[in-house]
Short mmCIF file of C-alpha atoms in Angstrom, two decimals:
data_model
loop_
_atom_site.label_atom_id
_atom_site.label_comp_id
_atom_site.label_asym_id
_atom_site.label_seq_id
_atom_site.Cartn_x
_atom_site.Cartn_y
_atom_site.Cartn_z
CA MET S 1453 112.80 101.88 130.15
CA GLU S 1454 111.16 102.24 126.74
CA SER S 1455 113.64 102.78 123.91
CA LYS S 1456 113.44 105.83 121.68
CA THR S 1457 111.85 105.56 118.27
CA ASN S 1458 114.50 105.60 115.57
CA VAL S 1459 114.33 107.82 112.51
CA VAL S 1460 116.65 106.95 109.63
CA LEU S 1461 116.99 109.68 107.00
CA VAL S 1462 118.06 108.86 103.43
CA HIS S 1463 119.20 111.69 101.17
CA GLY S 1464 118.72 111.88 97.43
CA ALA S 1465 120.84 112.59 94.39
CA TRP S 1466 123.09 115.67 94.25
CA ALA S 1467 123.06 115.83 98.05
CA ASP S 1468 124.38 113.98 101.09
CA GLY S 1469 123.34 113.36 104.68
CA SER S 1470 124.03 116.96 105.67
CA SER S 1471 120.97 118.02 103.66
CA TRP S 1472 118.96 116.91 106.71
CA GLY S 1473 120.94 119.29 108.94
CA LYS S 1474 117.94 121.46 109.87
CA VAL S 1475 115.52 118.55 110.32
CA ILE S 1476 117.76 116.46 112.59
CA PRO S 1477 117.76 118.80 115.63
CA LEU S 1478 113.98 119.26 115.37
CA LEU S 1479 113.54 115.49 115.63
CA GLN S 1480 116.16 115.12 118.36
CA ASP S 1481 114.39 117.78 120.40
CA LYS S 1482 111.31 115.53 120.29
CA GLY S 1483 113.30 112.62 121.70
CA PHE S 1484 113.95 110.61 118.54
CA ASN S 1485 117.15 108.71 117.87
CA VAL S 1486 118.12 110.12 114.46
CA THR S 1487 120.57 108.74 111.92
CA ALA S 1488 121.33 110.12 108.46
CA VAL S 1489 122.65 107.65 105.90
CA GLN S 1490 125.51 108.58 103.56
CA LEU S 1491 124.77 106.92 100.23
CA PRO S 1492 127.50 106.16 97.68
CA LEU S 1493 125.02 106.90 94.85
CA THR S 1494 126.81 104.29 92.76
CA SER S 1495 123.78 102.08 92.03
CA LEU S 1496 120.32 101.53 93.44
CA GLU S 1497 121.47 98.10 94.63
CA ASP S 1498 124.49 99.57 96.46
CA ASP S 1499 122.44 102.32 98.07
CA ILE S 1500 119.79 99.86 99.27
CA ALA S 1501 122.52 97.65 100.79
CA VAL S 1502 124.05 100.59 102.68
CA THR S 1503 120.64 101.64 104.00
CA ARG S 1504 119.82 98.09 105.10
CA ASN S 1505 123.04 98.05 107.13
CA PHE S 1506 121.90 101.19 108.92
CA LEU S 1507 118.48 99.67 109.57
CA ALA S 1508 120.02 96.51 111.00
CA ALA S 1509 121.94 98.64 113.50
CA GLN S 1510 118.76 100.23 114.90
CA LYS S 1511 117.27 98.81 118.08
CA GLY S 1512 113.50 99.06 118.19
CA PRO S 1513 110.86 100.56 115.89
CA THR S 1514 112.23 102.65 113.05
CA VAL S 1515 110.68 105.20 110.71
CA LEU S 1516 112.48 105.31 107.37
CA VAL S 1517 112.50 108.62 105.47
CA GLY S 1518 113.67 109.29 101.90
CA HIS S 1519 114.09 112.46 99.87
CA SER S 1520 114.01 112.42 96.06
CA TYR S 1521 116.03 109.42 94.79
CA GLY S 1522 116.18 108.34 98.45
CA GLY S 1523 112.54 107.37 98.04
CA ALA S 1524 113.54 104.68 95.57
CA VAL S 1525 116.15 103.52 98.08
CA ILE S 1526 113.77 103.22 101.05
CA THR S 1527 111.20 101.50 98.84
CA GLY S 1528 113.64 98.61 98.42
CA ALA S 1529 115.56 98.79 101.69
CA ALA S 1530 112.51 98.40 103.96
CA ASN S 1531 111.72 94.97 102.55
CA ASP S 1532 112.76 92.27 105.05
CA ALA S 1533 113.50 94.98 107.65
CA SER S 1534 111.04 93.99 110.36
CA ASN S 1535 111.81 97.02 112.53
CA VAL S 1536 110.56 99.54 109.93
CA THR S 1537 107.11 100.70 111.03
CA ALA S 1538 106.54 103.57 108.58
CA LEU S 1539 107.89 105.07 105.37
CA VAL S 1540 107.98 108.81 104.78
CA TYR S 1541 108.58 110.22 101.30
CA ILE S 1542 109.77 113.82 100.96
CA ALA S 1543 109.34 114.94 97.31
CA ALA S 1544 110.51 111.43 96.54
CA PHE S 1545 110.27 108.61 94.04
CA GLY S 1546 107.86 105.91 95.21
CA LEU S 1547 108.66 103.42 92.47
CA ASP S 1548 106.65 100.30 91.74
CA GLN S 1549 108.27 97.02 90.73
CA GLY S 1550 110.02 97.24 87.37
CA GLU S 1551 110.05 101.04 87.29
CA SER S 1552 113.14 103.24 87.12
CA LEU S 1553 113.86 106.94 87.49
CA GLU S 1554 114.72 106.99 83.80
CA GLY S 1555 111.42 105.39 82.82
CA LEU S 1556 109.33 107.79 84.90
CA SER S 1557 111.24 110.80 83.56
CA LYS S 1558 110.19 109.89 80.01
CA GLN S 1559 106.47 109.72 80.80
CA GLY S 1560 105.90 113.48 80.70
CA PRO S 1561 107.54 116.68 79.50
CA ALA S 1562 111.06 117.31 80.78
CA THR S 1563 111.26 119.42 83.93
CA ALA S 1564 113.38 122.56 84.25
CA GLY S 1565 115.66 120.52 86.50
CA ALA S 1566 116.15 117.79 83.91
CA ALA S 1567 117.40 120.41 81.47
CA GLN S 1568 120.20 121.28 83.90
CA ILE S 1569 121.53 117.70 84.31
CA ARG S 1570 124.86 116.91 82.65
CA PRO S 1571 126.60 113.51 82.35
CA ASP S 1572 130.37 113.24 82.81
CA GLU S 1573 132.81 110.81 81.24
CA HIS S 1574 132.80 108.58 84.34
CA GLY S 1575 129.12 107.56 84.26
CA PHE S 1576 127.76 110.13 86.71
CA LEU S 1577 125.13 112.86 86.42
CA TRP S 1578 125.60 116.40 87.72
CA ILE S 1579 123.37 119.48 87.94
CA ASP S 1580 124.90 122.52 86.25
CA ARG S 1581 126.14 124.77 89.06
CA ASP S 1582 124.73 127.93 87.50
CA GLY S 1583 121.25 126.44 87.34
CA PHE S 1584 121.35 124.44 90.59
CA ALA S 1585 119.80 127.03 92.91
CA GLN S 1586 116.87 127.77 90.61
CA VAL S 1587 115.85 124.17 89.90
CA PHE S 1588 116.82 122.43 93.14
CA ALA S 1589 116.63 124.95 95.98
CA ALA S 1590 114.91 128.12 94.76
CA ASP S 1591 113.44 128.93 98.18
CA ALA S 1592 116.57 128.17 100.20
CA ASP S 1593 118.95 130.86 101.42
CA PRO S 1594 120.95 131.90 98.31
CA VAL S 1595 124.30 131.36 100.01
CA GLU S 1596 123.16 127.95 101.23
CA ALA S 1597 122.00 127.04 97.73
CA ARG S 1598 125.39 127.99 96.28
CA VAL S 1599 127.11 125.78 98.84
CA MET S 1600 124.76 122.90 97.97
CA ALA S 1601 125.67 123.33 94.31
CA ALA S 1602 129.38 123.32 95.12
CA VAL S 1603 129.27 120.17 97.27
CA GLN S 1604 126.68 118.25 95.23
CA LYS S 1605 127.23 114.49 95.11
CA PRO S 1606 126.56 113.14 91.61
CA LEU S 1607 124.16 110.30 90.83
CA SER S 1608 125.42 107.36 88.82
CA ILE S 1609 123.72 106.67 85.52
CA LYS S 1610 123.34 103.11 86.82
CA SER S 1611 121.22 104.41 89.71
CA PHE S 1612 119.11 106.38 87.25
CA THR S 1613 118.41 103.42 84.96
CA GLN S 1614 118.21 100.48 87.41
CA LYS S 1615 114.74 99.02 87.84
CA SER S 1616 113.11 98.78 91.25
CA GLY S 1617 112.21 95.52 92.94
CA PRO S 1618 109.08 94.83 95.03
CA PRO S 1619 107.98 98.04 96.81
CA ALA S 1620 107.86 98.07 100.59
CA TRP S 1621 105.05 100.64 100.51
CA LYS S 1622 102.69 97.84 99.57
CA HIS S 1623 102.91 96.45 103.10
CA ILE S 1624 104.23 99.32 105.27
CA PRO S 1625 102.15 102.46 106.10
CA SER S 1626 103.41 105.45 104.13
CA TRP S 1627 103.35 109.24 104.31
CA TYR S 1628 104.20 111.67 101.51
CA LEU S 1629 105.09 115.37 101.57
CA VAL S 1630 104.52 116.89 98.12
CA SER S 1631 106.58 119.94 97.11
CA SER S 1632 104.15 122.02 95.07
CA ASN S 1633 106.90 124.18 93.51
CA ASP S 1634 109.24 121.30 92.65
CA GLN S 1635 111.23 121.71 89.43
CA MET S 1636 113.05 118.37 89.64
CA ILE S 1637 110.08 116.01 90.05
CA PRO S 1638 106.74 117.34 88.71
CA PRO S 1639 104.34 117.92 91.63
CA GLN S 1640 101.68 116.03 89.66
CA ALA S 1641 103.99 113.00 89.54
CA GLU S 1642 104.55 113.25 93.29
CA GLU S 1643 100.79 113.34 93.85
CA PHE S 1644 100.33 110.34 91.55
CA MET S 1645 102.96 108.27 93.38
CA ALA S 1646 101.56 109.24 96.77
CA LYS S 1647 98.02 108.28 95.76
CA ARG S 1648 99.19 105.01 94.25
CA MET S 1649 100.88 103.95 97.47
CA GLY S 1650 97.88 104.95 99.55
CA ALA S 1651 100.02 107.39 101.51
CA THR S 1652 98.86 110.01 103.97
CA VAL S 1653 99.58 113.16 101.96
CA ARG S 1654 100.55 116.68 102.94
CA THR S 1655 101.67 119.50 100.66
CA VAL S 1656 104.18 122.29 101.22
CA ALA S 1657 104.80 125.24 98.90
CA ALA S 1658 108.43 124.31 98.49
CA SER S 1659 111.19 123.66 96.00
CA HIS S 1660 112.69 120.20 95.62
CA ALA S 1661 114.91 120.88 98.66
CA SER S 1662 112.00 121.11 101.09
CA MET S 1663 114.05 119.68 103.98
CA VAL S 1664 116.45 122.64 103.65
CA ALA S 1665 113.93 125.44 103.06
CA HIS S 1666 111.01 124.07 105.12
CA PRO S 1667 112.51 121.83 107.83
CA LYS S 1668 109.58 122.27 110.24
CA GLU S 1669 107.04 120.92 107.76
CA VAL S 1670 109.34 117.99 106.98
CA ALA S 1671 109.88 117.24 110.67
CA ASP S 1672 106.15 117.56 111.34
CA ILE S 1673 105.14 114.85 108.84
CA ILE S 1674 107.83 112.52 110.22
CA ILE S 1675 106.58 113.12 113.76
CA SER S 1676 103.00 112.54 112.61
CA ALA S 1677 103.99 109.21 111.06
CA THR S 1678 105.76 108.05 114.21
CA SER S 1679 102.88 109.01 116.50
CA THR S 1680 100.28 107.39 114.23
CA VAL S 1681 102.06 104.04 114.02
CA ALA S 1682 102.88 104.12 117.73
CA ALA S 1683 99.21 104.69 118.58
CA ALA S 1684 98.16 101.89 116.25
CA SER S 1685 100.69 99.55 117.83
CA ALA S 1686 99.51 100.44 121.35
CA GLY S 1687 95.91 99.89 120.33
CA ALA S 1688 96.71 96.47 118.94
CA ARG S 1689 98.18 95.22 122.21
#
């Protein structure tokens, strides 16, 4: 019996694995074995290590998906993971070697989201609760956005400043879903990173939290990636 294709979902900053809550059942209904990673968000190195542990536990071909900062995580975690057949970036950072979130954020004018980020005395970054819904999840249900603000998981400054190693997108087929109304990562930056990695690109008129407000479009690009790599693999036999 042929094993199910695995999909491993990696959340970003100011979120956790539950942010994929609407996407997971859509993928499960299509027969995928779905796992959502819970990142510590303590450093890029730590988050890559946790994700690699999840990848090692998967049996068979695996599509690795990252949202926002999770894109930086999958970019590193997929290296030396022979079971990863595709990378899918959802409004995510597709860093090149030597780049950091901090470095990219300084290359253009500050976003509305950046203006809402506050450091604490413990080395972590938070989004101001009053501004969270507008800059992170403007098109999500208002009650849902308030809950997301209340349960946000902060990003360590170390994660923000740490430089990326060799990018897995240079040798693994990639897909990218651009959020055209994003106020955390400029849509133009998303388009630039997608083009640079040679990704198959789709666009959704969404806020940064596209997986919450537009789960079908997010699930669709993941399904497209899995079917494309599966067809390529079958054709190569």
